[in-house]
Amino acid sequence: MTTGSRILGGRILVVAFEGWNDAGEAASGAVRSLKEELELTEIFAVDPELYFDYQFNRPTIGIDDDGKRSLTWPSTVLYGPSVPGEPSESLAADAEMQVSGANDGNIYLLLGTEPSRTWKGFTAEVIDAALAADIGGIVFLGAMLADVPHTRPISIFTSSDNAEVRAELDIERSNYEGPIGILSVIADAAERVGIPTLSIWASVPHYVHHAPSPKAMLALIDKLEELTDVTIPRGDLVSEAAVWEASINDLASDDEEMASYIVQLEQARDTVDSPEASGEAIAQEFERYLRKSNTDGKAGDGKADGRDGKPGDEPWRPQA
């Protein structure tokens, strides 16, 4: 098992956006969970007037800590440690956690809403902020809806366009071609200025209509911890993931068709994961589900909207 990356051993920026790249709110939820567990402060925010269509991403109103009604505008914010390089007090004080890494004071987070316009200018601002913070590597978190069972471990796909990162971590380069989200645009810009990047995608069961998906959030954080030199607090995600899975089990117990479909997905997943499964058997099982998905309308043709049924830098999603 990978125990950390030399390339990702410095200041790491973990990125997630709400929207197209965020099935089950898994990616944004994972970063939001990290924000709650780590001691970080806001160091940069984009001007929402420049990048968001408020008819598409509307501002919200709520009650603040002082009991006053306040507006929250869609935006993107960069968070970082108050004193970079020093372990946070919350990590040191957690009696249930043994810190195995030395990089917990170097985690930065970028969290926000995918912009509606001016992506080039938006990306330039984000890259400038990353360079100003002396970011040494960027990890992008994403989530896609897929034909996977909720009862099995969440499938994770890791890729990088950086040859050095791929060689060190023994991961693949995505062969996806088609429409992309803002994650891919920022990744391309980062690589062009010399910041190595890595993408981690979780597969969220498409038949689970309610969000968020804490099990997928947890899987993303688990993989992030595996690839970086830091132990990451999980907060309540472990118990929330168990409750999430149990609630879906309850729904399936009252829905014979749903339960039968889940059994089919479990059988397909177990076939792929079995030690004796050959590459040919796995390919045949995968192709069978692609054909079935295209017939049933669970996946598109991979031409117009990126839904090609393959893991990669961009999600494929069920049709409405």
CSV table of C-alpha atoms in Angstrom, one decimal, residues 147-152 206-207 248-270 285 288-289 292 296 298:
chain,number,residue,atom,x,y,z
A,147,ASP,CA,-23.7,1.4,-11.6
A,148,VAL,CA,-22.1,0.3,-8.3
A,149,PRO,CA,-23.7,-1.2,-5.2
A,150,HIS,CA,-23.9,0.8,-2.0
A,151,THR,CA,-23.1,-2.4,0.0
A,152,ARG,CA,-19.6,-2.7,-1.2
A,206,HIS,CA,-26.7,6.2,-9.1
A,207,TYR,CA,-29.9,4.7,-7.6
A,248,ILE,CA,-30.6,2.4,1.9
A,249,ASN,CA,-30.9,-1.2,3.1
A,250,ASP,CA,-34.2,-0.3,4.7
A,251,LEU,CA,-35.5,1.2,1.5
A,252,ALA,CA,-34.4,-1.8,-0.5
A,253,SER,CA,-36.1,-4.2,1.9
A,254,ASP,CA,-39.4,-2.6,1.0
A,255,ASP,CA,-38.7,-2.4,-2.8
A,256,GLU,CA,-38.3,-5.8,-4.4
A,257,GLU,CA,-37.2,-4.4,-7.8
A,258,MET,CA,-34.5,-2.2,-6.1
A,259,ALA,CA,-33.3,-5.1,-4.0
A,260,SER,CA,-33.0,-7.3,-7.1
A,261,TYR,CA,-31.1,-4.6,-9.0
A,262,ILE,CA,-28.7,-4.2,-6.0
A,263,VAL,CA,-28.0,-8.0,-6.0
A,264,GLN,CA,-27.1,-7.8,-9.7
A,265,LEU,CA,-24.6,-5.0,-9.0
A,266,GLU,CA,-23.1,-6.9,-6.1
A,267,GLN,CA,-22.6,-10.0,-8.3
A,268,ALA,CA,-20.9,-7.9,-11.0
A,269,ARG,CA,-18.7,-6.1,-8.4
A,270,ASP,CA,-17.7,-9.4,-6.7
A,285,GLU,CA,-18.5,-8.0,-17.2
A,288,ARG,CA,-22.0,-6.2,-20.4
A,289,TYR,CA,-23.0,-3.4,-18.0
A,292,LYS,CA,-27.2,-2.7,-20.4
A,296,ASP,CA,-31.8,1.1,-20.1
A,298,LYS,CA,-28.4,4.7,-17.3
